[in-house]
Coordinates of C-alpha atoms in Angstrom, one line a residue:
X1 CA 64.2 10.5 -56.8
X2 CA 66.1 9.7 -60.0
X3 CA 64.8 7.5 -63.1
X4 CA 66.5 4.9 -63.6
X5 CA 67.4 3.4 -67.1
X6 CA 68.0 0.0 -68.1
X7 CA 71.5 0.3 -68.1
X8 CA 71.1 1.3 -64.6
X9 CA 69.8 -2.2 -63.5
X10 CA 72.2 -4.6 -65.4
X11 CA 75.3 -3.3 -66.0
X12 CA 75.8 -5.2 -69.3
X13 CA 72.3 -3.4 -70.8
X14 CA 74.7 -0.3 -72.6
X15 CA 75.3 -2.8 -75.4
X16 CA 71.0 -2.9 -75.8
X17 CA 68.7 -0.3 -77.5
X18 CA 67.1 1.2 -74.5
X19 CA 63.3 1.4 -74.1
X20 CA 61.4 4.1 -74.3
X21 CA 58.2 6.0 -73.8
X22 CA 55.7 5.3 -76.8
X23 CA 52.1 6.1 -77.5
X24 CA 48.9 3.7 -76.8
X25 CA 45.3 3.3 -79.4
X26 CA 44.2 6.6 -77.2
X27 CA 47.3 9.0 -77.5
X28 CA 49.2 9.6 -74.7
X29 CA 52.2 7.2 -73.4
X30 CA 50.6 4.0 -72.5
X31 CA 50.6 0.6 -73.8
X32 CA 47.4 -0.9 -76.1
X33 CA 44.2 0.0 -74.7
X34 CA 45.1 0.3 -71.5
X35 CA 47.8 3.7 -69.8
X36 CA 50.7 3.0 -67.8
X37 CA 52.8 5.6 -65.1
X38 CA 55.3 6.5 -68.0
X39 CA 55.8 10.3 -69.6
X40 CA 57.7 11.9 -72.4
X41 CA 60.4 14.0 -71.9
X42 CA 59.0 17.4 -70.8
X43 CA 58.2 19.1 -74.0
X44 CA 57.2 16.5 -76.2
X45 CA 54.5 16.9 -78.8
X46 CA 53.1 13.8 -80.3
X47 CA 50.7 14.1 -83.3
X48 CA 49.4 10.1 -83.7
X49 CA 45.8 8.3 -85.3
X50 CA 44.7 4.9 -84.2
X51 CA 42.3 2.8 -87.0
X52 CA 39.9 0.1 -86.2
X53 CA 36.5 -1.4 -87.5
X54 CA 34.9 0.5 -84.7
X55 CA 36.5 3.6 -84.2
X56 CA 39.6 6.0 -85.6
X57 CA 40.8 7.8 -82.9
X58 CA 43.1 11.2 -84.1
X59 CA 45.0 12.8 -81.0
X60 CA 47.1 15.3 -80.2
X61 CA 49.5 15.0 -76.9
X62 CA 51.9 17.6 -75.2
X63 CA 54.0 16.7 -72.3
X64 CA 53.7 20.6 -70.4
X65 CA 55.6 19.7 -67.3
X66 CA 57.8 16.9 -66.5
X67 CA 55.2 15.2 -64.3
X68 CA 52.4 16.6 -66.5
X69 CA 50.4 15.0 -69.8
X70 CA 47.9 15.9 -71.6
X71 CA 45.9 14.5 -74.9
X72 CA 43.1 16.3 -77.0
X73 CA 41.8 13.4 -78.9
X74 CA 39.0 13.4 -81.5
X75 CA 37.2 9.8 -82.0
X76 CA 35.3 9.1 -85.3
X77 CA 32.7 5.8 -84.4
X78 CA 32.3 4.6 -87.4
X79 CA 29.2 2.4 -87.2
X80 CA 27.1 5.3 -85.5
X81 CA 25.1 8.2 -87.6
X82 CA 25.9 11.8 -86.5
X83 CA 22.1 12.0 -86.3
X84 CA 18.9 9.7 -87.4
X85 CA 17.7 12.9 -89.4
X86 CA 19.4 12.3 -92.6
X87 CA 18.5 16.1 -93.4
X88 CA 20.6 17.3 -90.5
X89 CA 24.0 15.7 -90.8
X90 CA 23.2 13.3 -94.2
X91 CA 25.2 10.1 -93.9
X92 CA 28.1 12.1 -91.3
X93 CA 29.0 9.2 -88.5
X94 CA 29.2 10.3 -84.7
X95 CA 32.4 12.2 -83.5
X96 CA 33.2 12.7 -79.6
X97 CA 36.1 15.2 -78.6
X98 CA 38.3 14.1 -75.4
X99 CA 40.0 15.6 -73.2
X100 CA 42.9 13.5 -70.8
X101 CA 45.2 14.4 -68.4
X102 CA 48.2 12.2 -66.1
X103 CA 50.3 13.4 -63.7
X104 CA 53.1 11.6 -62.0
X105 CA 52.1 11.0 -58.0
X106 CA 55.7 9.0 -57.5
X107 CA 59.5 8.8 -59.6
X108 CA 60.8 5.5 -60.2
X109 CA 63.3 4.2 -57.8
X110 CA 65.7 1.0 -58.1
X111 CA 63.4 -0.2 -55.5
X112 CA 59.8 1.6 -56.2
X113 CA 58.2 2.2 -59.3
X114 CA 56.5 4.9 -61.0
X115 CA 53.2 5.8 -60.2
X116 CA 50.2 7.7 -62.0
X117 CA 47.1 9.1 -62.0
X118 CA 45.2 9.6 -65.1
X119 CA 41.8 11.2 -66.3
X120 CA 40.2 10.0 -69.5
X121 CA 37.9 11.8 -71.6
X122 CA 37.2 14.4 -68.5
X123 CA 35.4 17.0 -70.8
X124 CA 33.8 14.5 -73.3
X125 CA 30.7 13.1 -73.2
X126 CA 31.0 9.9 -71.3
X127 CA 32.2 7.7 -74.6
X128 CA 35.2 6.9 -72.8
X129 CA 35.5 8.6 -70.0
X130 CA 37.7 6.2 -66.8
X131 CA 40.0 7.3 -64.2
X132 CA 43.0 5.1 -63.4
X133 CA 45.4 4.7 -60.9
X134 CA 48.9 3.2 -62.7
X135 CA 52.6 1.7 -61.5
X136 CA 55.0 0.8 -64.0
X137 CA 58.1 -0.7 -62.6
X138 CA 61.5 -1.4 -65.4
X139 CA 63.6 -4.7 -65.1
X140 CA 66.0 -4.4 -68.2
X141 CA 65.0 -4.4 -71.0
X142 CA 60.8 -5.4 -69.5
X143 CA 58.9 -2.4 -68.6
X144 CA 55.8 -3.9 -66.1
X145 CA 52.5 -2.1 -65.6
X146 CA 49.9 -3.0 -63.2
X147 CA 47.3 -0.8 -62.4
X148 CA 42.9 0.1 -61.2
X149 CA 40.9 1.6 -63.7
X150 CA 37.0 2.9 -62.6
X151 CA 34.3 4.0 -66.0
X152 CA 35.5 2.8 -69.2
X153 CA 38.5 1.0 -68.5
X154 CA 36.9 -0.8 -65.3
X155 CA 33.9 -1.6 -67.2
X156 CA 35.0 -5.8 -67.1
X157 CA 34.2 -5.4 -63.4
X158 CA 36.9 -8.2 -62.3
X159 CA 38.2 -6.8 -58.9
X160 CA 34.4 -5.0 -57.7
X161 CA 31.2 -5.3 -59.4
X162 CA 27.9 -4.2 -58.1
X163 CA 24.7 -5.3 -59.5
X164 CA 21.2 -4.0 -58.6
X165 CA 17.9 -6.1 -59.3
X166 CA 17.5 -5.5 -63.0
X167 CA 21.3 -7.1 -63.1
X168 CA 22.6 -3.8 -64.5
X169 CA 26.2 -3.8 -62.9
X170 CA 28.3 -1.3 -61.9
X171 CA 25.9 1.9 -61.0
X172 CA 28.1 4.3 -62.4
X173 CA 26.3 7.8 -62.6
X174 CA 25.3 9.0 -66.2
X175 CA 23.6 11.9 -66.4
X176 CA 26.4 13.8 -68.1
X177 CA 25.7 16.9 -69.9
X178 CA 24.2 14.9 -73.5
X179 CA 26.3 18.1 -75.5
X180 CA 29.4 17.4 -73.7
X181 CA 32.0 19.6 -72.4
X182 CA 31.1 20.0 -68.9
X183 CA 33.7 18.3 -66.2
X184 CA 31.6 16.0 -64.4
X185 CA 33.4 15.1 -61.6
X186 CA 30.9 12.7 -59.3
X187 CA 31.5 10.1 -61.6
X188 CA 35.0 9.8 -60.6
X189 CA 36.4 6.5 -59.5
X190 CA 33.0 5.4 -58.6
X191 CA 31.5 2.3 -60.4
X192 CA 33.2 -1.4 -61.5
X193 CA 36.7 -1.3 -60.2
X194 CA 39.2 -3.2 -62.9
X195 CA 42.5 -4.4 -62.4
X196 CA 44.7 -4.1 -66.0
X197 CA 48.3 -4.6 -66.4
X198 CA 51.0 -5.0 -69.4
X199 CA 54.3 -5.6 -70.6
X200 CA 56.2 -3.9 -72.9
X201 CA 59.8 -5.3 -74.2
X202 CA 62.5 -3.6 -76.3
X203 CA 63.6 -6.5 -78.7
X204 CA 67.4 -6.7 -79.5
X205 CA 66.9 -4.8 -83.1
X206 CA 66.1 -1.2 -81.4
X207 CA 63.2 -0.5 -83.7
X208 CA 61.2 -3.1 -82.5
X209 CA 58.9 -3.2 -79.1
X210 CA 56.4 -5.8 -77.9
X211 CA 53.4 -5.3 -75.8
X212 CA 51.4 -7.4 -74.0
X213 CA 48.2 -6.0 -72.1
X214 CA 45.3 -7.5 -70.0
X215 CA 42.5 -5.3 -70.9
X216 CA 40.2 -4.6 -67.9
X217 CA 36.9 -3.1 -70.7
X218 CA 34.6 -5.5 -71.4
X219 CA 33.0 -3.7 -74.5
X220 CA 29.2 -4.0 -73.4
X221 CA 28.9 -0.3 -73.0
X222 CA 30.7 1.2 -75.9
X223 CA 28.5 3.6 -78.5
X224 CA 28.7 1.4 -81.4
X225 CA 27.0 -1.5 -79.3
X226 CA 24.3 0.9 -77.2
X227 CA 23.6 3.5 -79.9
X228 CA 24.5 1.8 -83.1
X229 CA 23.2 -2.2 -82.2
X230 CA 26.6 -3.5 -83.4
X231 CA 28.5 -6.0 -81.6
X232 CA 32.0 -5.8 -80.2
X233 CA 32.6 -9.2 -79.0
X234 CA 35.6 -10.0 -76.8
X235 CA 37.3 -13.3 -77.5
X236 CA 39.9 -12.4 -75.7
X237 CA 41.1 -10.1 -72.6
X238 CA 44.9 -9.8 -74.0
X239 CA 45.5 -7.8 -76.4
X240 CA 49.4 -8.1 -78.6
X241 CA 51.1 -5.2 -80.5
X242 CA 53.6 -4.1 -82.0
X243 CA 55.9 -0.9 -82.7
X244 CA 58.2 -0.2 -85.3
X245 CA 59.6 3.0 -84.7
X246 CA 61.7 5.2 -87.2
X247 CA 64.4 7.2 -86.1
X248 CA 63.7 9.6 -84.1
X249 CA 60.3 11.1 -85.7
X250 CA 57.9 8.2 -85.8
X251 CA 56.5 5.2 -84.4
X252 CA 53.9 2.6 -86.9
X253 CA 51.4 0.3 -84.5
X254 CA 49.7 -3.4 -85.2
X255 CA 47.6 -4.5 -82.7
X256 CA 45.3 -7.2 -82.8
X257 CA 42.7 -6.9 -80.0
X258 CA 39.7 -8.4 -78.3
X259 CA 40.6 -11.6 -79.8
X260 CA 39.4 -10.4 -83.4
X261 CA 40.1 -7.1 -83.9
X262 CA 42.7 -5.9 -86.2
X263 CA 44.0 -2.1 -85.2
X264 CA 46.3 0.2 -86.6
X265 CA 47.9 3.0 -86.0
X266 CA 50.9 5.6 -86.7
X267 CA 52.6 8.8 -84.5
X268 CA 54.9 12.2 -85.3
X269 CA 56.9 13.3 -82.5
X270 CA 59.1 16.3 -81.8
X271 CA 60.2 18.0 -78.6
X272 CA 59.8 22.1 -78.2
X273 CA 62.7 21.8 -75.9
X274 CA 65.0 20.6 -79.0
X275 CA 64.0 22.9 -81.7
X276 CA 66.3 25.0 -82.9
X277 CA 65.8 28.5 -85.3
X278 CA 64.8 27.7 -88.6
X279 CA 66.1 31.0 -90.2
X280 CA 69.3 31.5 -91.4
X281 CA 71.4 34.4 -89.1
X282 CA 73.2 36.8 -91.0
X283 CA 76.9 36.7 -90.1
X284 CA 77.7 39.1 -87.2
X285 CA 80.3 41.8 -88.5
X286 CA 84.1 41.7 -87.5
X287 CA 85.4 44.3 -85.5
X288 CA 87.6 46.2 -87.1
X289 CA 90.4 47.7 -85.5
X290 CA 92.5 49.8 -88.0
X291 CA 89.3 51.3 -90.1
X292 CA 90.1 54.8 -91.2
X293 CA 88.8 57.8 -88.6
X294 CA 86.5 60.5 -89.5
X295 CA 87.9 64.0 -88.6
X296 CA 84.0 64.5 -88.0
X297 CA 81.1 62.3 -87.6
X298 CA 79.3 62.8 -91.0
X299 CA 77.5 60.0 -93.0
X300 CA 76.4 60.2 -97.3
X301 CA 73.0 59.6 -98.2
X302 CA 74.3 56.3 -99.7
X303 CA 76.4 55.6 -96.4
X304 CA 73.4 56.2 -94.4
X305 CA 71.3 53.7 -96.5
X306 CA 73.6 51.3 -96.6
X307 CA 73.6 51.1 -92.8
X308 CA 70.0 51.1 -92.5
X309 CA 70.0 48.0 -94.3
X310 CA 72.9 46.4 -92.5
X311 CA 71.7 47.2 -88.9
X312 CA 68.1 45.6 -90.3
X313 CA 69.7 42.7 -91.6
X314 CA 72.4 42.2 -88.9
X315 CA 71.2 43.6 -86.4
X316 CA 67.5 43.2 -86.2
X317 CA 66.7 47.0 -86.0
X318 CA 64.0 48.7 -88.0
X319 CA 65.6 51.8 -87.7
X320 CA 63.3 54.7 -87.0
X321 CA 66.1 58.0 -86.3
X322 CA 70.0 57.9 -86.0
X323 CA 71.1 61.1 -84.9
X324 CA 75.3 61.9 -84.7
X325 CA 77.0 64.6 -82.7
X326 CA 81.0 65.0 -81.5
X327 CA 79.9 62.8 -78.3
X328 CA 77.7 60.2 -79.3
X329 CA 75.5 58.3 -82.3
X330 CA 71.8 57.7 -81.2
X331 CA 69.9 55.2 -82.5
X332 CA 65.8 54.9 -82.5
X333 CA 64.9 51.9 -83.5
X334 CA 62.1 48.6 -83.1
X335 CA 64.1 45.6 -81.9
X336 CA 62.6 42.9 -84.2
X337 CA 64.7 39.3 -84.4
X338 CA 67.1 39.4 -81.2
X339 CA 65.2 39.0 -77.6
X340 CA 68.4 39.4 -76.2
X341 CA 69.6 42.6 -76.8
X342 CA 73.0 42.0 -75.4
X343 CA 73.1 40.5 -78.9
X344 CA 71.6 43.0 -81.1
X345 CA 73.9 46.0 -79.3
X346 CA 77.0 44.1 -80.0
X347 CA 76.4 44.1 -83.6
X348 CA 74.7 47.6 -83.7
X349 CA 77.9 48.4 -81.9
X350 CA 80.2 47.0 -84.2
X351 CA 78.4 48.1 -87.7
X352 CA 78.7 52.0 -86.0
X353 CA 82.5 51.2 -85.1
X354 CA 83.2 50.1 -88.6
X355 CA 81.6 53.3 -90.5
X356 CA 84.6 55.4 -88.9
X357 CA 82.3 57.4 -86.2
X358 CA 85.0 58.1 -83.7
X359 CA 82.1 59.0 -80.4
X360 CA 82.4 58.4 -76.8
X361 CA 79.2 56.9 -76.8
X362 CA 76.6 54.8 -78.5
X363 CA 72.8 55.4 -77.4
X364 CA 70.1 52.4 -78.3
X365 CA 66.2 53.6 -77.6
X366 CA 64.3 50.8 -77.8
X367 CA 60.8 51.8 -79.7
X368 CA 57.9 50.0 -79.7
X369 CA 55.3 52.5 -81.7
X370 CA 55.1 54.8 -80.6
X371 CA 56.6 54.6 -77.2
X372 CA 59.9 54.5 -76.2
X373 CA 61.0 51.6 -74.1
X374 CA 64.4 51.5 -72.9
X375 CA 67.6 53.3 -73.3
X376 CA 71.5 51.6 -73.3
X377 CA 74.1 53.9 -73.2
X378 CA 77.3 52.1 -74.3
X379 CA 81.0 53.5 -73.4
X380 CA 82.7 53.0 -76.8
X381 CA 86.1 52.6 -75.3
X382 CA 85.5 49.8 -73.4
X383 CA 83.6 48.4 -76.0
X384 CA 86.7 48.7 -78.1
X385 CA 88.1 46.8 -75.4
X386 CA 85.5 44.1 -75.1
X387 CA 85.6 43.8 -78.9
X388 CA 89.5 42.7 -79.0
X389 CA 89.2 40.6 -76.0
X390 CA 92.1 43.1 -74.1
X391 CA 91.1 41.2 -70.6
X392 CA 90.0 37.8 -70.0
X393 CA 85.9 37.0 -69.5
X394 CA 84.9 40.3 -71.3
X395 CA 81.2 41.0 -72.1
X396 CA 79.7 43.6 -73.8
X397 CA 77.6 44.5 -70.3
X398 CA 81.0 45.6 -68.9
X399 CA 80.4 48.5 -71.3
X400 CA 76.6 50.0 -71.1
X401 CA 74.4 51.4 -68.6
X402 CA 70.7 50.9 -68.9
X403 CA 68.1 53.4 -68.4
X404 CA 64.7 55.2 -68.8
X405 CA 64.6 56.6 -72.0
X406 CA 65.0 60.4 -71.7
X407 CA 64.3 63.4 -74.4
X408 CA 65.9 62.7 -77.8
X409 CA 68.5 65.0 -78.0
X410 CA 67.3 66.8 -81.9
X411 CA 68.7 70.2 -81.8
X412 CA 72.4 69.5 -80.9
X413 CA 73.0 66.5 -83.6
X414 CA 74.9 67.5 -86.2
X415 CA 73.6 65.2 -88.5
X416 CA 70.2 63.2 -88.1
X417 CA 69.2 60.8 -90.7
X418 CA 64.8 59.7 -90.5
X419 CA 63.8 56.5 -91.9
X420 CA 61.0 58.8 -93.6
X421 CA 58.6 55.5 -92.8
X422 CA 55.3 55.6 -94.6
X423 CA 52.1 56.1 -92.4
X424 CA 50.0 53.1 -94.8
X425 CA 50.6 49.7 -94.0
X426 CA 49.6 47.3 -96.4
X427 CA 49.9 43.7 -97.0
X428 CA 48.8 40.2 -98.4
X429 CA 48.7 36.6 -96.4
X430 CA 47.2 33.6 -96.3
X431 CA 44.4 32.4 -94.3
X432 CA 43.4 28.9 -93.5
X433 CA 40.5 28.3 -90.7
X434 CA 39.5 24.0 -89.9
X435 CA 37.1 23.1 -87.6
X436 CA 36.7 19.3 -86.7
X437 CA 33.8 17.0 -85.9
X438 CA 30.5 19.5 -87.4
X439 CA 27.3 17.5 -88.3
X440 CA 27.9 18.2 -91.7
X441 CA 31.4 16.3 -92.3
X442 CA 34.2 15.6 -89.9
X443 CA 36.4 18.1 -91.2
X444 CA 35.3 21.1 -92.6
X445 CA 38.1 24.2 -94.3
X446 CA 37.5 27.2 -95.5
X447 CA 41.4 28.8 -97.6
X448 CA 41.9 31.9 -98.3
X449 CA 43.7 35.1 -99.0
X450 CA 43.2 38.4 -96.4
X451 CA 44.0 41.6 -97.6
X452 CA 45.3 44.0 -94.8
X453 CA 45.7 47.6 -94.8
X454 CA 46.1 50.2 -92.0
X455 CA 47.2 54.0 -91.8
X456 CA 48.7 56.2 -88.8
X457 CA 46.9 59.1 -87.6
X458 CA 49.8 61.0 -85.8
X459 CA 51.5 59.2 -83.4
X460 CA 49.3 57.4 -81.0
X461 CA 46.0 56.5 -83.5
X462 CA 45.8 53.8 -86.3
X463 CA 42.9 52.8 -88.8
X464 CA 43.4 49.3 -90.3
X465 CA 41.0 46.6 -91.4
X466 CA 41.3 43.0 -93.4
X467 CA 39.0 41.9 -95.9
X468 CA 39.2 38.0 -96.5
X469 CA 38.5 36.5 -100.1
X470 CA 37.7 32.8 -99.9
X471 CA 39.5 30.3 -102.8
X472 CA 39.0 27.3 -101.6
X473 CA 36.2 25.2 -99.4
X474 CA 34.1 22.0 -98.8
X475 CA 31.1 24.2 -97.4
X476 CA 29.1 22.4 -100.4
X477 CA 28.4 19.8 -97.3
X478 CA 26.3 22.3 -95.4
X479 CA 23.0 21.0 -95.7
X480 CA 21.6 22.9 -92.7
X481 CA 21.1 26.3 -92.1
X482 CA 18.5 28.1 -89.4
X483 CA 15.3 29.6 -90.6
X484 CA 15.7 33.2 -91.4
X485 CA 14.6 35.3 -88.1
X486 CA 13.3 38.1 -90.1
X487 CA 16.1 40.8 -89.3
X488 CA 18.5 41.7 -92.3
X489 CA 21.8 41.1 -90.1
X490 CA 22.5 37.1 -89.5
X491 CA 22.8 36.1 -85.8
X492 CA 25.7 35.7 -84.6
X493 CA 27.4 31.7 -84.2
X494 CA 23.9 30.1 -84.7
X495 CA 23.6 31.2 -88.3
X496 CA 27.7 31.4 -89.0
X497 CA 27.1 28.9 -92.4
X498 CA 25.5 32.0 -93.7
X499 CA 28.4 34.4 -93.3
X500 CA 31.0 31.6 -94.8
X501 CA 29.3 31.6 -97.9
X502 CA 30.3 34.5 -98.7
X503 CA 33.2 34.7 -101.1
X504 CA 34.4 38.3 -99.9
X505 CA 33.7 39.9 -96.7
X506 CA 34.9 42.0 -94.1
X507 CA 37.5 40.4 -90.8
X508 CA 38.4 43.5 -89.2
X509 CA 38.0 47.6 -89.2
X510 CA 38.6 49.1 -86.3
X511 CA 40.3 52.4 -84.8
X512 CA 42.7 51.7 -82.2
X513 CA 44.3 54.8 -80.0
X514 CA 47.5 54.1 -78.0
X515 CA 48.8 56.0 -75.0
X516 CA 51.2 55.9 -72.1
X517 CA 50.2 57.9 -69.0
X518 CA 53.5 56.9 -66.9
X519 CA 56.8 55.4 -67.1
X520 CA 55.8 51.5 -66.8
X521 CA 51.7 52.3 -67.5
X522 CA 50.6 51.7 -71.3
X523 CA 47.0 52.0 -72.4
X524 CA 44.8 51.4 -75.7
X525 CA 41.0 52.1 -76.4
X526 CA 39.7 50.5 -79.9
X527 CA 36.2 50.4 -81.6
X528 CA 35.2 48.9 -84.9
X529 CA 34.4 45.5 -86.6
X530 CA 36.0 43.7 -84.2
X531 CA 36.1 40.2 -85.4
X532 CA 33.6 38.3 -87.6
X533 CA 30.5 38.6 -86.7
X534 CA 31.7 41.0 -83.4
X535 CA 31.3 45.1 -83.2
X536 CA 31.7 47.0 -80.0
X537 CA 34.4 49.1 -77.9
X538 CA 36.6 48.2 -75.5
X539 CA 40.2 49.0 -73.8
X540 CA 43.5 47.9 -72.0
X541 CA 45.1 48.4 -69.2
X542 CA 49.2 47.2 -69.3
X543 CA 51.9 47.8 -66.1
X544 CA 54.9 47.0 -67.5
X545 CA 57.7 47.6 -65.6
X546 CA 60.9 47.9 -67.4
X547 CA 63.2 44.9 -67.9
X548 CA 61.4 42.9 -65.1
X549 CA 59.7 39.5 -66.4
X550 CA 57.7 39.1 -63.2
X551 CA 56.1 41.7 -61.6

């Protein structure tokens, strides 16, 4: 079934901003509080935060499949202590990590609307965790949500509530796993049943949006008033916002909720789907047609460099060997900008054309070290023809034939020029590692520089290993470390606050040996310091079968 748009319904809406998909207080489309059945476009990454007296909520949403969302949220609660034990996390307040997902059960029709199912806070540990059942139908420029919502956003109770003799109500299960993390799904739709609903309307000025929501939570149950003996009174079951968005990159929330509750909030969008290269191409080379011959294929030292560097640059070849005889021009080289090669042969092609090397063929090995991957042989008389367009819908695929690579042919080229690469690898990059809601402080970084070096032993062995020198940190927060065990060596994880303290250490040595037994069968075996904190030995297995994406 197909979408429909507001201009689909009235036919005089084209001369109206048209509403869109926004973000509610919890990430994720929705529209306050409370979800709806809408969804980005597929590949839409919204990065948004959400501020209140109670909590700040910082979320992260990706739209995977059309019919598909799904948030990673982190919650601050700001009137609750990490921990009683001011020794353990000092004055840090509680932080919960959630995990939701929606999916689409029913498109939009002129006559049905959309409907949803939703998860919230699956993987948490139970701070918000509600299922929901939502149907959002448009009317111009009105989008209308009605919906069920079970746990936290059924908590009010106002379609089904059960009550047992102590006057507890709802019954919902809660002996989820107290460290979170586990998917507990017997609490599922079971406990006080909710009805919520919503509208959302595009005002005439396109940056603006109004929502209106009937919020089926009654706050009783929230952390701040069980753990942290606050009070979240609700004056009020509507809750009003609205949404300023900016172009095409942002959206600014004001809410004010429960009645009493001021709430802000702000989102970055993009979509994968619309990104385009960053990096600047270099020009692709002009054939040229009237280029002066050679009576034999030759190249200077100072031709021969100069090509390297254009076929890297243009290209996207590290080139490894080029060997030239009377009947063709090899080239051995890592393919390392163009994934489709179609592209990188057609300026290969042309940079060899324009040096003058009159051969009836050109030869492209793919290498990835140290294995040869695949081999294109391309007729350079049709390509001449391709190149000039001499018949209509001509494509460079008219002229090659793709193969296995065979035995380089060394001992008939009569020239054969060798990149004379050095076996040492060395470099310098940055390093930044983050890690989110510790006992210590809500945000803990560690920045840094790694130094990486490596060396070839032959063809199929390398030695390499990175040493990481810290600049930058807030590890002065750690206030808790393990009692020492009575071993030299740290454990591993438990006591990991005593390997970031040091300023220099070692991320990675390790010998790694490569191999390829068959044509489309690759293999590695490595040993070493793994990783931080990780030694040991281990191996791969890879069937790769040549220029097929799925075996």
């Amino acid at each position: 079934m197909t979408l429909l748009s507001a201009a689909s319904v009235q036919a005089d809406n084209f001369n109206r901003p048209m509403l869109t998909p926004s973000a509610s207080d919890f990430g994720g489309v929705g529209l306050i509080q409370m979800p709806n059945a809408r969804f980005e476009q597929e590949g839409e990454l919204t990065v948004g935060s959400t501020y209140n007296d109670d909590y700040w909520h910082f979320n992260l949403s990706l739209q995977v499949l059309p019919w598909l969302e799904t948030t990673l949220r982190y919650t601050i609660v700001n009137k609750v202590l990490y921990n009683t034990n001011f020794a353990y996390s000092g004055d840090t307040r509680f932080t919960d990590k959630s995990i939701d997902i929606k999916a689409r059960v029913w498109e939009e029709s002129y006559w049905t609307p959309e409907i949803a199912i939703g998860l919230r806070d699956l993987g948490g540990s139970g701070l918000f965790d509600g299922e929901y059942i939502a149907t959002s139908k448009r009317w111009g420029h009105f989008d209308f949500t009605l919906g069920l919502g079970w746990g936290y956003i059924g908590n009010s109770g106002n379609l089904h509530r059960r009550s047992n003799a102590n006057n507890e109500k709802c019954q919902r299960q809660s002996d989820y796993d107290p460290q979170g993390g586990s998917i507990e799904s017997h609490r599922w739709f079971s406990g006080c049943m909710s009805i919520f609903g919503g509208i959302e309307y595009q005002t005439p000025w396109s940056p603006l949006r109004i929502k209106l929501e009937y919020d089926s939570n009654d706050y009783l149950n929230d952390r701040p008033v069980l753990k942290g003996k606050d009070r979240m009174p609700q004056d009020s079951h509507f809750n009003i916002g609205l949404l300023y968005r900016i172009q095409h990159w942002g959206d600014i929330r004001l809410s004010y909720e429960r009645g009493n509750t001021l709430t802000a909030g702000f989102d970055f969008f993009t979509n994968f789907n619309q990104i385009s290269s960053s990096w600047q191409e270099t020009p692709a080379p002009r054939y040229q047609e009237n280029e002066t011959t050679r009576s034999a294929p030759y190249l200077t030292d100072a031709e021969w460099r100069a090509l390297h560097q254009q076929l890297q640059d243009v290209a996207g070849y590290d080139v490894d060997t080029l060997m030239i005889n009377e009947k063709e021009v090899t080239l051995v080289a890592n393919q390392n900008h163009y994934r489709d090669l179609n592209i990188a042969h057609y300026r290969a092609a042309t940079l060899l054309h324009n040096q003058g090397l009159q051969t009836k063929q050109y030869r492209f090995i793919e290498k990835s070290t140290p294995f040869l991957l695949t081999e294109t042989t391309l007729d350079t008389a049709i390509f001449s023809d391709v190149a000039q367009y001499h018949y209509p819908n001509a494509h460079i695929q008219d002229a090659i034939i793709i193969s296995e690579p065979i035995t380089l042919p060394i001992s008939n080229s009569t020239h054969q020029f060798n990149s004379h690469a050095s076996s040492w690898q060395a470099s310098l990059s940055p390093n930044m590692q983050q890690s989110f809601g510790g006992p210590e402080g809500f945000y803990l970084y560690h920045f840094g520089v790694n130094g990486n070096a490596g060396v070839n032993i032959g063809e199929h062995w390398n030695l390499g290993g990175s040493i990481y020198v810290n600049l930058l940190n807030n590890y002065h927060k750690f206030n808790y470390d393990v009692p020492p065990d009575g071993t030299h060596i740290p454990r591993v994880r438990t006591l990991i606050r005593q390997y970031l303290k040091d300023t220099v250490r070692f991320s990675n040595l390790q010998l790694t040996g490569f191999t390829q037994w068959q044509d489309n069968w690759f293999g590695e075996i490595y040993g070493g310091y793994l990783e931080s904190m990780f030694a040991g030995i281990g191996g791969e297995v890879l069937y790769r079968p040549d220029r097929k994406s799925v075996v």
